[in-house]
């Protein structure tokens, strides 16, 4: 009985602490623009202003372009060129071994050995 009370208390604490952790604070309401009326000139000036932060400093900033990693590309091409003949030879040898071990069809050597032993 004592263990069940402890487990219930633990489950209750886990649920309460999890709920408190997931609770989000109240969001602040933005001020309403209807309270302050703008004149026609102010509205036109606000529309004419650019939406992004464009000034003389941002016009002079050059975007840094990353150079193409020619050394890494060259190393990869050399590695593929060196390993390609060995891979081709391994592929051909494996397909030859698989074809020789084929147990079905006319190329099977099992049928011929069984017939000669009888």
XYZ file of C-alpha atoms in Angstrom:
118
model
C 0.000 0.000 0.000
C 2.791 2.363 0.852
C 4.390 1.778 -2.563
C 1.184 2.559 -4.453
C 0.766 5.879 -2.616
C 4.351 6.782 -3.427
C 3.922 5.863 -7.094
C 0.688 7.906 -7.292
C 2.437 10.879 -5.710
C 5.341 10.525 -8.143
C 2.973 10.326 -11.130
C 1.109 13.405 -9.905
C 4.356 15.356 -9.478
C 5.509 14.373 -12.967
C 2.235 15.513 -14.516
C 2.174 18.801 -12.640
C 5.810 19.646 -13.385
C 5.394 18.665 -17.051
C 2.344 20.853 -17.378
C 4.156 23.763 -15.770
C 7.101 23.316 -18.119
C 4.857 23.330 -21.173
C 2.841 26.353 -20.080
C 3.636 29.394 -22.143
C 3.647 32.942 -20.774
C 1.014 35.373 -21.942
C 1.920 37.179 -25.126
C 1.947 40.947 -25.113
C -0.645 42.566 -27.264
C 0.680 44.982 -29.829
C -0.601 48.495 -29.743
C -3.519 49.153 -31.995
C -2.909 51.497 -34.888
C -6.512 52.627 -34.833
C -5.899 54.699 -31.706
C -3.502 57.067 -33.439
C -4.823 58.346 -36.695
C -2.279 59.263 -39.319
C -2.685 62.110 -41.697
C -2.603 61.540 -45.410
C 0.929 62.934 -45.671
C 2.181 60.617 -42.905
C 0.616 57.572 -44.600
C 2.190 58.465 -47.954
C 5.571 59.009 -46.288
C 5.309 55.640 -44.530
C 4.472 53.910 -47.810
C 7.356 55.612 -49.597
C 9.898 54.507 -46.996
C 11.674 51.229 -47.813
C 10.560 48.217 -45.779
C 14.036 46.750 -45.329
C 16.999 48.379 -43.632
C 18.768 49.871 -46.634
C 21.415 52.476 -46.009
C 24.786 53.457 -47.438
C 26.630 50.895 -45.308
C 24.653 47.906 -46.585
C 25.139 48.984 -50.193
C 28.927 48.739 -49.830
C 28.946 45.232 -48.334
C 30.143 42.597 -50.774
C 28.835 39.054 -50.497
C 31.704 36.672 -49.834
C 31.717 33.866 -52.383
C 33.254 30.564 -51.392
C 35.865 29.311 -53.875
C 35.363 25.967 -55.582
C 37.415 23.273 -53.777
C 39.437 22.188 -56.804
C 41.967 20.234 -54.742
C 39.270 18.083 -53.146
C 37.575 17.472 -56.501
C 40.914 16.530 -58.087
C 41.737 14.161 -55.235
C 38.354 12.456 -55.593
C 38.838 12.033 -59.360
C 42.299 10.536 -58.837
C 40.973 8.155 -56.158
C 38.176 6.958 -58.464
C 40.587 6.557 -61.375
C 42.964 4.438 -59.277
C 40.272 2.201 -57.750
C 38.104 1.738 -60.869
C 40.216 -1.031 -62.524
C 40.372 -3.030 -59.299
C 36.636 -2.660 -58.761
C 35.941 -3.757 -62.340
C 38.176 -6.819 -61.920
C 36.457 -7.742 -58.644
C 33.030 -7.327 -60.256
C 33.938 -9.549 -63.202
C 35.450 -12.206 -60.927
C 32.397 -12.251 -58.701
C 29.971 -12.571 -61.597
C 32.094 -15.407 -63.025
C 32.039 -17.221 -59.655
C 28.297 -16.781 -59.318
C 27.700 -18.082 -62.830
C 29.896 -21.132 -62.115
C 28.055 -21.877 -58.864
C 24.652 -21.727 -60.537
C 22.775 -24.850 -59.447
C 19.816 -24.449 -61.796
C 19.842 -24.662 -65.539
C 22.134 -26.310 -68.068
C 25.406 -24.902 -66.702
C 25.122 -26.880 -63.460
C 27.968 -29.307 -62.777
C 26.071 -31.199 -60.074
C 23.876 -33.127 -62.471
C 26.865 -34.433 -64.427
C 28.718 -35.608 -61.307
C 25.702 -37.467 -59.942
C 25.099 -39.263 -63.230
C 28.728 -40.468 -63.529
C 28.844 -41.850 -59.981
C 25.845 -44.195 -60.448
